[in-house]
Short mmCIF file of C-alpha atoms in Angstrom, two decimals:
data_model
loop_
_atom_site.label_atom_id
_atom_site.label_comp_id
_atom_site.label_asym_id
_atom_site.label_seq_id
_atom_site.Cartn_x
_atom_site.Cartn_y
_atom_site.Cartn_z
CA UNK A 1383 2.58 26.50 32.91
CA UNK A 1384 3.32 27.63 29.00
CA UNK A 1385 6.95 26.78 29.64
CA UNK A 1386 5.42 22.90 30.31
CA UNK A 1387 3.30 23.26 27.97
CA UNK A 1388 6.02 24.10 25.44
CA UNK A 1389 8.26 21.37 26.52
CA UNK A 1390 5.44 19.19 25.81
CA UNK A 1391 5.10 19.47 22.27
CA UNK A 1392 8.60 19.78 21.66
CA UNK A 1393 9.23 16.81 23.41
CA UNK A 1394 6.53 15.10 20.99
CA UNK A 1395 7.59 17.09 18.13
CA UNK A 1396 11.56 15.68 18.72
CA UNK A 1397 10.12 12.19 19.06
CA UNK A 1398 7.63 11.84 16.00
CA UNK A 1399 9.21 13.45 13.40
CA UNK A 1400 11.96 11.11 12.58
CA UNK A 1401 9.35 8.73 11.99
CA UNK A 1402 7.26 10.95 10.16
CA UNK A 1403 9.98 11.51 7.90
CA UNK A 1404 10.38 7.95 7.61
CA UNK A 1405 6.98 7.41 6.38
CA UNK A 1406 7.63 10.40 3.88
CA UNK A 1407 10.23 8.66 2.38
CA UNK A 1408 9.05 5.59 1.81
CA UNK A 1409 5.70 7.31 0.39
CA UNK A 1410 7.60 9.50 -2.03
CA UNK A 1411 9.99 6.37 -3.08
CA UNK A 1412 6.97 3.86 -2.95
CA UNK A 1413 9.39 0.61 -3.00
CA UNK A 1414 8.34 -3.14 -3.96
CA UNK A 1415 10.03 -6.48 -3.80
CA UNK A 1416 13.57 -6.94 -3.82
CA UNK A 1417 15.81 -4.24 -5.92
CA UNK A 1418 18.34 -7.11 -6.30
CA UNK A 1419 18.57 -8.12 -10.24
CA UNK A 1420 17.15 -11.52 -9.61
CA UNK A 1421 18.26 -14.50 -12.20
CA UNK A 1422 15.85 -17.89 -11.79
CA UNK A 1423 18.36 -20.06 -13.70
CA UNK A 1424 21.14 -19.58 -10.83
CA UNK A 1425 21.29 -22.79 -9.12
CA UNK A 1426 24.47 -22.89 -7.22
CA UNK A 1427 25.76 -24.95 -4.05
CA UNK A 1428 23.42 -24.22 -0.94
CA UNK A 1429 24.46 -25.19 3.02
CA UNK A 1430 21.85 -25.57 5.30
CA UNK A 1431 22.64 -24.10 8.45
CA UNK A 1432 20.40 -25.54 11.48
CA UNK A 1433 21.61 -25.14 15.32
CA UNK A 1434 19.63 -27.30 17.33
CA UNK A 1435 19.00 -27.83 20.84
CA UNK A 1436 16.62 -30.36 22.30
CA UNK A 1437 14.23 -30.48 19.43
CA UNK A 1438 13.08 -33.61 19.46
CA UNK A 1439 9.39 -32.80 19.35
CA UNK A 1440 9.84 -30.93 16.05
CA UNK A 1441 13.22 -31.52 14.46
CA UNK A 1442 11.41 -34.68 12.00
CA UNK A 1443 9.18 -32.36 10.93
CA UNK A 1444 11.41 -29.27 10.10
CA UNK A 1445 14.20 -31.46 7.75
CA UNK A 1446 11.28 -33.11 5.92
CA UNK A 1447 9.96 -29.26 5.11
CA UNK A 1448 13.48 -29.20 3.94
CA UNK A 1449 14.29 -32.06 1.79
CA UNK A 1450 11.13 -30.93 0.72
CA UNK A 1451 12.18 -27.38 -0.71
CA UNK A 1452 11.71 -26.74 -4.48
CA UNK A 1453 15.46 -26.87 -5.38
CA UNK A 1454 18.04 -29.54 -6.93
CA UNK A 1455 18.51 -31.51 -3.65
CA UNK A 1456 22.00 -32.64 -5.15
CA UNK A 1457 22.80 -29.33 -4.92
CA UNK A 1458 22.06 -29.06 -1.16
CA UNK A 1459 24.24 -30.46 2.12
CA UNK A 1460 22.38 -30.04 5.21
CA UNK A 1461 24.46 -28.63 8.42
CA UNK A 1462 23.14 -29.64 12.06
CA UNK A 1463 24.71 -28.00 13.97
CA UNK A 1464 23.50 -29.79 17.95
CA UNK A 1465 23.96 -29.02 21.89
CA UNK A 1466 21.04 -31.35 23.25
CA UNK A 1467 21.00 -33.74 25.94
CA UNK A 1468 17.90 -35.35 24.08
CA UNK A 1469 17.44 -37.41 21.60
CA UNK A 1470 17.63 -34.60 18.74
CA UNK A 1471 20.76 -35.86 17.18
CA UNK A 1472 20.04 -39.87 17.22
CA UNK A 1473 16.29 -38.84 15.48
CA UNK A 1474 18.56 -36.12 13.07
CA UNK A 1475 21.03 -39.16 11.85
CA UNK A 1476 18.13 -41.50 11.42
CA UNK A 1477 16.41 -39.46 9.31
CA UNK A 1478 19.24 -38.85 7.12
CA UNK A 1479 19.84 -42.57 7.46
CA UNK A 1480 18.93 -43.93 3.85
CA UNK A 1481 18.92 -40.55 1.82
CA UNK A 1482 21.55 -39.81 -1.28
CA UNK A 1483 20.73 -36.24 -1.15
CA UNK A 1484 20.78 -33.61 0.68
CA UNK A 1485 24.10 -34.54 2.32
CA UNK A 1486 23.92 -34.42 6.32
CA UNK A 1487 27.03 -32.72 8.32
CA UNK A 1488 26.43 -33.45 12.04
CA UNK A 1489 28.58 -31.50 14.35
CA UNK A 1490 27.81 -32.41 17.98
CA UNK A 1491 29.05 -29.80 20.69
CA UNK A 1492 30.19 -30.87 24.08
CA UNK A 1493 28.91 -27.86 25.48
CA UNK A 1494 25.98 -25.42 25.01
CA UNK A 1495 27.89 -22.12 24.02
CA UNK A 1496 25.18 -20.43 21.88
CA UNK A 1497 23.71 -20.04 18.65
CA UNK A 1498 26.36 -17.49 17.61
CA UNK A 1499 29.22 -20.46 18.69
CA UNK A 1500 26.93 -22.82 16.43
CA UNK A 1501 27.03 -20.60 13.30
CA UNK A 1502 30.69 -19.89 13.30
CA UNK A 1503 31.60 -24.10 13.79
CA UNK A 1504 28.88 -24.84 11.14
CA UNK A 1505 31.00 -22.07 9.13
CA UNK A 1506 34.34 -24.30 9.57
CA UNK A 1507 33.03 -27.02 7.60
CA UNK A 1508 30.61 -25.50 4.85
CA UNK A 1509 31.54 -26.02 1.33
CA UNK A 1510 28.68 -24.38 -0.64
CA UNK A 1511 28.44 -21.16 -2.43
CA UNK A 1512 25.40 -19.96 -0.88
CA UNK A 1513 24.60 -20.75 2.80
CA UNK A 1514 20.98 -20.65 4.02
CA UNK A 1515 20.50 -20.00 7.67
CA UNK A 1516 17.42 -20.96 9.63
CA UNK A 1517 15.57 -22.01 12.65
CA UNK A 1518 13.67 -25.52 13.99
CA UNK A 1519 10.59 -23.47 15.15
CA UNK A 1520 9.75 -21.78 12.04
CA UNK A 1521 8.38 -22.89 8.83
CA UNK A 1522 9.41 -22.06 5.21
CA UNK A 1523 8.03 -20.92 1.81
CA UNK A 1524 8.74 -23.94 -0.62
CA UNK A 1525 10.39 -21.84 -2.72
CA UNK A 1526 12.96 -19.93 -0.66
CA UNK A 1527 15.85 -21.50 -2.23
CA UNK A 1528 15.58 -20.54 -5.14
CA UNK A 1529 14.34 -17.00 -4.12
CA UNK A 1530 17.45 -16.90 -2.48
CA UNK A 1531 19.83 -17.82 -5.25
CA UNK A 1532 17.99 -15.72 -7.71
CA UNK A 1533 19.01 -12.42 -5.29
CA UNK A 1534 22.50 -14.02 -4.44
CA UNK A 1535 22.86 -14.19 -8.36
CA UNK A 1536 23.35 -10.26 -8.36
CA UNK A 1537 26.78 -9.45 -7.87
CA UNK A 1538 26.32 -6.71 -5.79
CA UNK A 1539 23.83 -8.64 -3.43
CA UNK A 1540 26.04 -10.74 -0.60
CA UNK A 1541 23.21 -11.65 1.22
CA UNK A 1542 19.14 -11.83 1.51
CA UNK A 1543 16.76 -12.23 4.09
CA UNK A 1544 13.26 -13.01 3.74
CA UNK A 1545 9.94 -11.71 5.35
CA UNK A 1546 7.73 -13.32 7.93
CA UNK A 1547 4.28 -13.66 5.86
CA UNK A 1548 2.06 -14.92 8.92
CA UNK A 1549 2.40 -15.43 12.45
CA UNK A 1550 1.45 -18.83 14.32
CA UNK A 1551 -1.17 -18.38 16.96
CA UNK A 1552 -3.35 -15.51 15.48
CA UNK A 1553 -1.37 -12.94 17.04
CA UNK A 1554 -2.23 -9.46 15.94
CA UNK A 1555 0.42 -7.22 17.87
CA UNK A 1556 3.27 -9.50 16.75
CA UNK A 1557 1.29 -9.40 13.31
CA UNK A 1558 1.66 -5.88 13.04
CA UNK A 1559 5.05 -5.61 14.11
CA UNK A 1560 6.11 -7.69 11.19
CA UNK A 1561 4.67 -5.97 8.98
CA UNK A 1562 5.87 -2.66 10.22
CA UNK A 1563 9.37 -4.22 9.92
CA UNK A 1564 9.05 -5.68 7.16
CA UNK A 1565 7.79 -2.30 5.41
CA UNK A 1566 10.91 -0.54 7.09
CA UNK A 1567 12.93 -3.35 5.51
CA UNK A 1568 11.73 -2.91 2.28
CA UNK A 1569 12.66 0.84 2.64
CA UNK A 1570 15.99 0.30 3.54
CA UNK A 1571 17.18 -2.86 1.29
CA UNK A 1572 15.72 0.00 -2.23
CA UNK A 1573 17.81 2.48 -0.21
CA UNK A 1574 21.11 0.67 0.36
CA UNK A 1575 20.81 -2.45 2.71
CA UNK A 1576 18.67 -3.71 5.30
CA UNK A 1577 20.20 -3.56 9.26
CA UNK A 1578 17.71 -6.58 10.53
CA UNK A 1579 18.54 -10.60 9.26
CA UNK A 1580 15.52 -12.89 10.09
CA UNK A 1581 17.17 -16.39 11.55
CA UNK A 1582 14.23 -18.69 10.30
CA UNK A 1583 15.06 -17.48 6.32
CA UNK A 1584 18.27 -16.22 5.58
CA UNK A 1585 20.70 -16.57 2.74
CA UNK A 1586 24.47 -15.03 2.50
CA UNK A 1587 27.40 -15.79 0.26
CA UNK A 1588 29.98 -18.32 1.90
CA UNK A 1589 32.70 -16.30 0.87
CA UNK A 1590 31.33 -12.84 2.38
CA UNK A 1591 31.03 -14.46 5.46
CA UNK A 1592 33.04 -12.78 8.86
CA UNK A 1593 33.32 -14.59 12.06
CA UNK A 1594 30.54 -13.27 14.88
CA UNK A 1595 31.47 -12.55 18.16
CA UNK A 1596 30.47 -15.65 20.39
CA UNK A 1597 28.22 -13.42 22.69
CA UNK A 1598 26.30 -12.48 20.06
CA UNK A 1599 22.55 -12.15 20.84
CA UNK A 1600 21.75 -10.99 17.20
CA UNK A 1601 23.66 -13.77 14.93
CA UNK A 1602 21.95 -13.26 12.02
CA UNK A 1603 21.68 -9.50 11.70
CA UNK A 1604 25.31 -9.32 12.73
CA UNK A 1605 26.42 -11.08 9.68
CA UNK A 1606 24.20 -8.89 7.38
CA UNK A 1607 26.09 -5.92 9.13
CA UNK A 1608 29.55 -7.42 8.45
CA UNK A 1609 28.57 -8.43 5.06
CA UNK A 1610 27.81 -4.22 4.44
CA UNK A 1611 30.93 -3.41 6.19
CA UNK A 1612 32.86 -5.11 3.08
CA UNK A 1613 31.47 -3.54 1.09
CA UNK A 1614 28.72 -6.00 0.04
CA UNK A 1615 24.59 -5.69 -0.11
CA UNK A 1616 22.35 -7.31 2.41
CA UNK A 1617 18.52 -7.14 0.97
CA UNK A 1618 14.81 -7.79 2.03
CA UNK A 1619 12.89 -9.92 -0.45
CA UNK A 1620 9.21 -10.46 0.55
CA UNK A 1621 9.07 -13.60 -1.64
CA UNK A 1622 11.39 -15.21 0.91
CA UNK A 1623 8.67 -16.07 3.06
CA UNK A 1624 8.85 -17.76 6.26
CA UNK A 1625 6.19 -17.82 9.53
CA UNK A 1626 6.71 -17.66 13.23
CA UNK A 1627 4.93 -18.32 16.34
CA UNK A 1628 3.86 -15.46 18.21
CA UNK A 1629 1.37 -14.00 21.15
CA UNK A 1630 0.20 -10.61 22.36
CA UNK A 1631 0.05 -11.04 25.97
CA UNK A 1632 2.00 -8.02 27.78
CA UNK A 1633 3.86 -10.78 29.95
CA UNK A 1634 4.50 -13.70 27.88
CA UNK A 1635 5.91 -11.79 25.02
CA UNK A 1636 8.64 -10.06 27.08
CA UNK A 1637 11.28 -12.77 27.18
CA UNK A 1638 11.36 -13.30 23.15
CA UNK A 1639 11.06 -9.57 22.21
CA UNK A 1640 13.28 -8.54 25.19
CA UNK A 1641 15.84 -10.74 23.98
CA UNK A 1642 16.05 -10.05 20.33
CA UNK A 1643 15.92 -6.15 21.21
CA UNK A 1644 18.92 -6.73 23.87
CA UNK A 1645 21.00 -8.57 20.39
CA UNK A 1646 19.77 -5.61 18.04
CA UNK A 1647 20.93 -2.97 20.58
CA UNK A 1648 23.92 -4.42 21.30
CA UNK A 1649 25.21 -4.79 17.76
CA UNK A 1650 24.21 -1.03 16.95
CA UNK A 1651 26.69 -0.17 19.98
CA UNK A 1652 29.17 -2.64 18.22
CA UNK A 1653 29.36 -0.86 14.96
CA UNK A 1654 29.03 2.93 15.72
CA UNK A 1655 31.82 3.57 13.53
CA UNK A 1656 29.29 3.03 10.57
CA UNK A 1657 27.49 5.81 11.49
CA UNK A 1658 28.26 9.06 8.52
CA UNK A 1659 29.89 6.20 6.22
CA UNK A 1660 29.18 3.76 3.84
CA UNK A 1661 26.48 5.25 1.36
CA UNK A 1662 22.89 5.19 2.78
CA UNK A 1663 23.48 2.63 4.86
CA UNK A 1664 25.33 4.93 7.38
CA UNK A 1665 23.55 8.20 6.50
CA UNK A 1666 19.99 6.95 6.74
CA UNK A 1667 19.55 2.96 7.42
CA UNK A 1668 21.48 2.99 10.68
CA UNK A 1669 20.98 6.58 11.89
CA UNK A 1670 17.20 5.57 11.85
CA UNK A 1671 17.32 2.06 13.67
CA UNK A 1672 19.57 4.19 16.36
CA UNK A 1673 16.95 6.85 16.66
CA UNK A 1674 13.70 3.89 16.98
CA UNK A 1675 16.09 1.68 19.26
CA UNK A 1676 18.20 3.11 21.43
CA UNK A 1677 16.62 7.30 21.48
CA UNK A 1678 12.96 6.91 21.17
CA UNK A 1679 12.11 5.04 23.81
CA UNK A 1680 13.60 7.22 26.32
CA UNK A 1681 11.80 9.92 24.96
CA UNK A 1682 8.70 8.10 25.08
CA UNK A 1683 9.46 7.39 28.45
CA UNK A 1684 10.11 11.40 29.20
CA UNK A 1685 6.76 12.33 27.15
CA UNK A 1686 4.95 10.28 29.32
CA UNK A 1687 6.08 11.62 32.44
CA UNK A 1688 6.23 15.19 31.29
CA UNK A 1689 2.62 14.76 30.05
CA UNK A 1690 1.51 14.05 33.35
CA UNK A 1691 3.28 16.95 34.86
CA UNK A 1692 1.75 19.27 32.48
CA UNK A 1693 -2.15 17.24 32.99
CA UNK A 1694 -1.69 17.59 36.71
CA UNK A 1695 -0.59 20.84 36.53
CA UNK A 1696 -3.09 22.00 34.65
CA UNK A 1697 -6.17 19.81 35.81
CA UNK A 1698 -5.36 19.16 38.95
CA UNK A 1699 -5.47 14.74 40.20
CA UNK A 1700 -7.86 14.29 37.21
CA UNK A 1701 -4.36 15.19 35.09
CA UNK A 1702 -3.72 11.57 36.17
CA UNK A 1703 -5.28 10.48 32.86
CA UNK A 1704 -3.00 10.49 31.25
CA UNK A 1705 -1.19 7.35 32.84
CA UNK A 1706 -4.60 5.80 33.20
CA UNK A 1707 -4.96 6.12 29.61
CA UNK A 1708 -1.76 4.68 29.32
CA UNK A 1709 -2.18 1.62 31.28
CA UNK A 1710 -5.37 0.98 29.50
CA UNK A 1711 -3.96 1.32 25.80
CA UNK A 1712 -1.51 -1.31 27.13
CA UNK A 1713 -4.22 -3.53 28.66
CA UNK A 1714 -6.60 -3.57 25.37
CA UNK A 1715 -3.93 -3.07 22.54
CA UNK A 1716 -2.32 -6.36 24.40
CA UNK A 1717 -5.99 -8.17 23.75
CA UNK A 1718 -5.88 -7.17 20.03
CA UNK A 1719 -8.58 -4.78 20.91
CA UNK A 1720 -7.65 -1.32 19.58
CA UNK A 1721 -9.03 -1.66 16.00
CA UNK A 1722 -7.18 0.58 13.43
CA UNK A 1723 -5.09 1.70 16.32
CA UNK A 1724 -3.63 -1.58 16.74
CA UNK A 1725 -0.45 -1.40 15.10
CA UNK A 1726 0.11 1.86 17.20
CA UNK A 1727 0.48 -0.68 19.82
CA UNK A 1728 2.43 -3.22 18.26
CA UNK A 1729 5.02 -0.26 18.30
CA UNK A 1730 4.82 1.25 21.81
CA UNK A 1731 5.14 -2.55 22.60
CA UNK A 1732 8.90 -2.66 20.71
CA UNK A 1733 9.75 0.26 22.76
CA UNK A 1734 8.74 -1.21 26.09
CA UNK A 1735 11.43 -4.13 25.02
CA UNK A 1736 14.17 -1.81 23.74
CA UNK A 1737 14.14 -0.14 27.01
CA UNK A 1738 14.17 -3.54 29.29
CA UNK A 1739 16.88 -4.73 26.54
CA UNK A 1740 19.09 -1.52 27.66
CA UNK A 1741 18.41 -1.61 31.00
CA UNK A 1742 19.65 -5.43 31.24
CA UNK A 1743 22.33 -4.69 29.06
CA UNK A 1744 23.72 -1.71 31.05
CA UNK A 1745 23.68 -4.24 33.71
CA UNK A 1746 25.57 -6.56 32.48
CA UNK A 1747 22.39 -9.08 32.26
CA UNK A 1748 23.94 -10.67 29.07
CA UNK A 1749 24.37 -14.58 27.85
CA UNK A 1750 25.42 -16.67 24.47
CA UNK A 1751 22.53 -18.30 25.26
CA UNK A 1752 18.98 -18.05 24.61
CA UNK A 1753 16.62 -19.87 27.23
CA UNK A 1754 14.21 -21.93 24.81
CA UNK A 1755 10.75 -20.81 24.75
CA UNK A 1756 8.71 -24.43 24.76
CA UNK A 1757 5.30 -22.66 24.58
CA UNK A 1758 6.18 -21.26 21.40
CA UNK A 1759 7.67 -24.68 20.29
CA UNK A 1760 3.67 -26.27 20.37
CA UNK A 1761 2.74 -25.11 17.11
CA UNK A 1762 4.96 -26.91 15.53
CA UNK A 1763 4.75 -30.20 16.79
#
């Protein structure tokens, strides 16, 4: 019985102290905003980067947020980037129809081969300094542009991501996970660089750009990691701001979060050589994103089960609490119910995913391609 008690709280010791010490350090360095040396005058060449497919309930709306950003328009060529069997590229071209600036590139695939495949033709034709990256179902900040090219003006910055400031459809869990991310973000771009690239809002130089691997589940983020691995700086700025649908439900959040877990995973396995090297990034940043992805939630798992053990063992069938009080944080915390708790939640939530995203990814469940979530799409129509 002591010896299960003992594994008990070493098991919980093992698993909440990394993050204990995370939270230390970002206490003791208490970091704000960007660190990048940001210079409002810079107003170079910008690519927009959109891969579209079957948009045609929202893709009007999303290139008249952008030809409405606050930058020099002549400055800006807008790259579409399109694998739909609707009528997303015939409503794309007419839009662009009678308009001087921005410039439209339209690049129609034959095929649907992913977004990663979209990025890296968009890539081939791109003639800016700066390109922005970013998504039909989001919405930006009108002044990300220039957010962007004010951090991109720091010669040691390569590329910039921004922050998700509110999330469509008054979900709390997702809520919180943004903003647990986004402090974690913060954290890491004061520290050295950031690991996670937001899609919807993100910036890199052309000319620190790598080409992805066409499987890539994690586009965006993989580029920030390639950008580091030259030797450049990829950074959070929370004046980037951009917003996102989201729900809580247990079940209909599992195929977006499962997914983007499954690309972060995957790249982390990618680019293990990192790990002890370049500055913070591989002593700290990436050691930390290992632990919270790929350790923790096996550990969770194990804490759970040898909790149990130890209840029953102890208490006899009422030890069975403890999974009951399992299942029921899960059912309230997914109903925004937990109060103060809530974020608590919003991360035993990420760890359900990271665990489906290894499991599918140990079996081989892997695709270019992400199946479109139309639900999500609503909000923005």
């Amino acid at each position: 019985m002591r010896r299960l008690v003992e594994a008990l709280a070493g098991l919980i010791a093992l698993t909440g102290l990394p993050y204990l010490a995370y939270v230390g350090l970002y206490w003791l360095l208490g970091p704000e905003g960007s660190p990048a040396e940001k210079d409002y005058d810079a107003e170079p060449t910008v690519s927009i980067v959109l891969p579209t497919y079957n948009e045609e309930g929202i893709v009007e709306a999303k290139l008249e947020e952008l030809v409405s950003l606050d930058y020099p328009m002549e400055n800006v060529e807008v790259v579409v980037v399109d694998s739909s069997d609707d009528e997303t590229p015939e409503l794309v071209e007419s839009f662009f129809a009678d308009r001087e600036a921005p410039e439209l590139t339209m690049i129609e695939q034959g095929d649907r081969t992913g977004v990663a495949s979209a990025v890296n033709e968009a890539m081939e034709v791109v003639s800016s300094e700066i390109v922005f990256r970013t998504d039909c179902d989001s919405k930006l900040a009108s002044n990300v542009l220039k957010e962007a090219a004010a951090n991109l003006a720091d010669d040691s910055v390569r590329a910039v991501t921004g922050r998700q400031s509110n999330v469509l459809g008054e979900s709390e869990v997702e809520q919180d996970y943004r903003d647990l991310t986004a402090r974690n973000q913060i954290l890491e771009s004061h520290l050295d660089s950031t690991f996670i690239c937001h899609g919807p809002c993100f910036a890199f130089e052309r000319s620190a750009f790598r080409k992805i691997e066409p499987d890539s589940l994690a586009d965006d983020s993989e580029i920030g990691v390639n950008v580091r691995r030259a030797g450049g700086r990829v950074v959070m700025d929370p004046e980037m701001k951009f917003e996102e649908s989201g729900v809580s439900d247990f079940q209909e959040r599992r195929s977006r979060k499962d997914r983007r877990a499954m690309g972060l995973i995957q790249l982390l396995t990618r680019n293990g050589d990192i790990l002890g090297r370049s500055g913070w990034y591989g002593t700290i940043v990436l050691p930390f994103n290992w632990w919270f992805m790929i350790v923790s939630p096996w550990l969770s798992i194990l804490v759970g089960v040898v909790a149990t053990v130890t209840g029953v063992a102890l208490l006899g069938p009422i030890g069975l609490i403890v999974p009951l009080f399992a299942a029921f944080f899960f059912w309230v915390g997914q109903r925004d119910g937990l109060g103060k708790a809530q974020p608590l939640y919003a991360i035993a939530d990420s760890q359900v995913s990271l665990l489906i995203a290894q499991l599918r990814l140990a079996f081989g469940d892997v695709t270019g391609t992400w199946n479109v979530d139309r639900e999500s799409r609503k909000v923005f129509e």
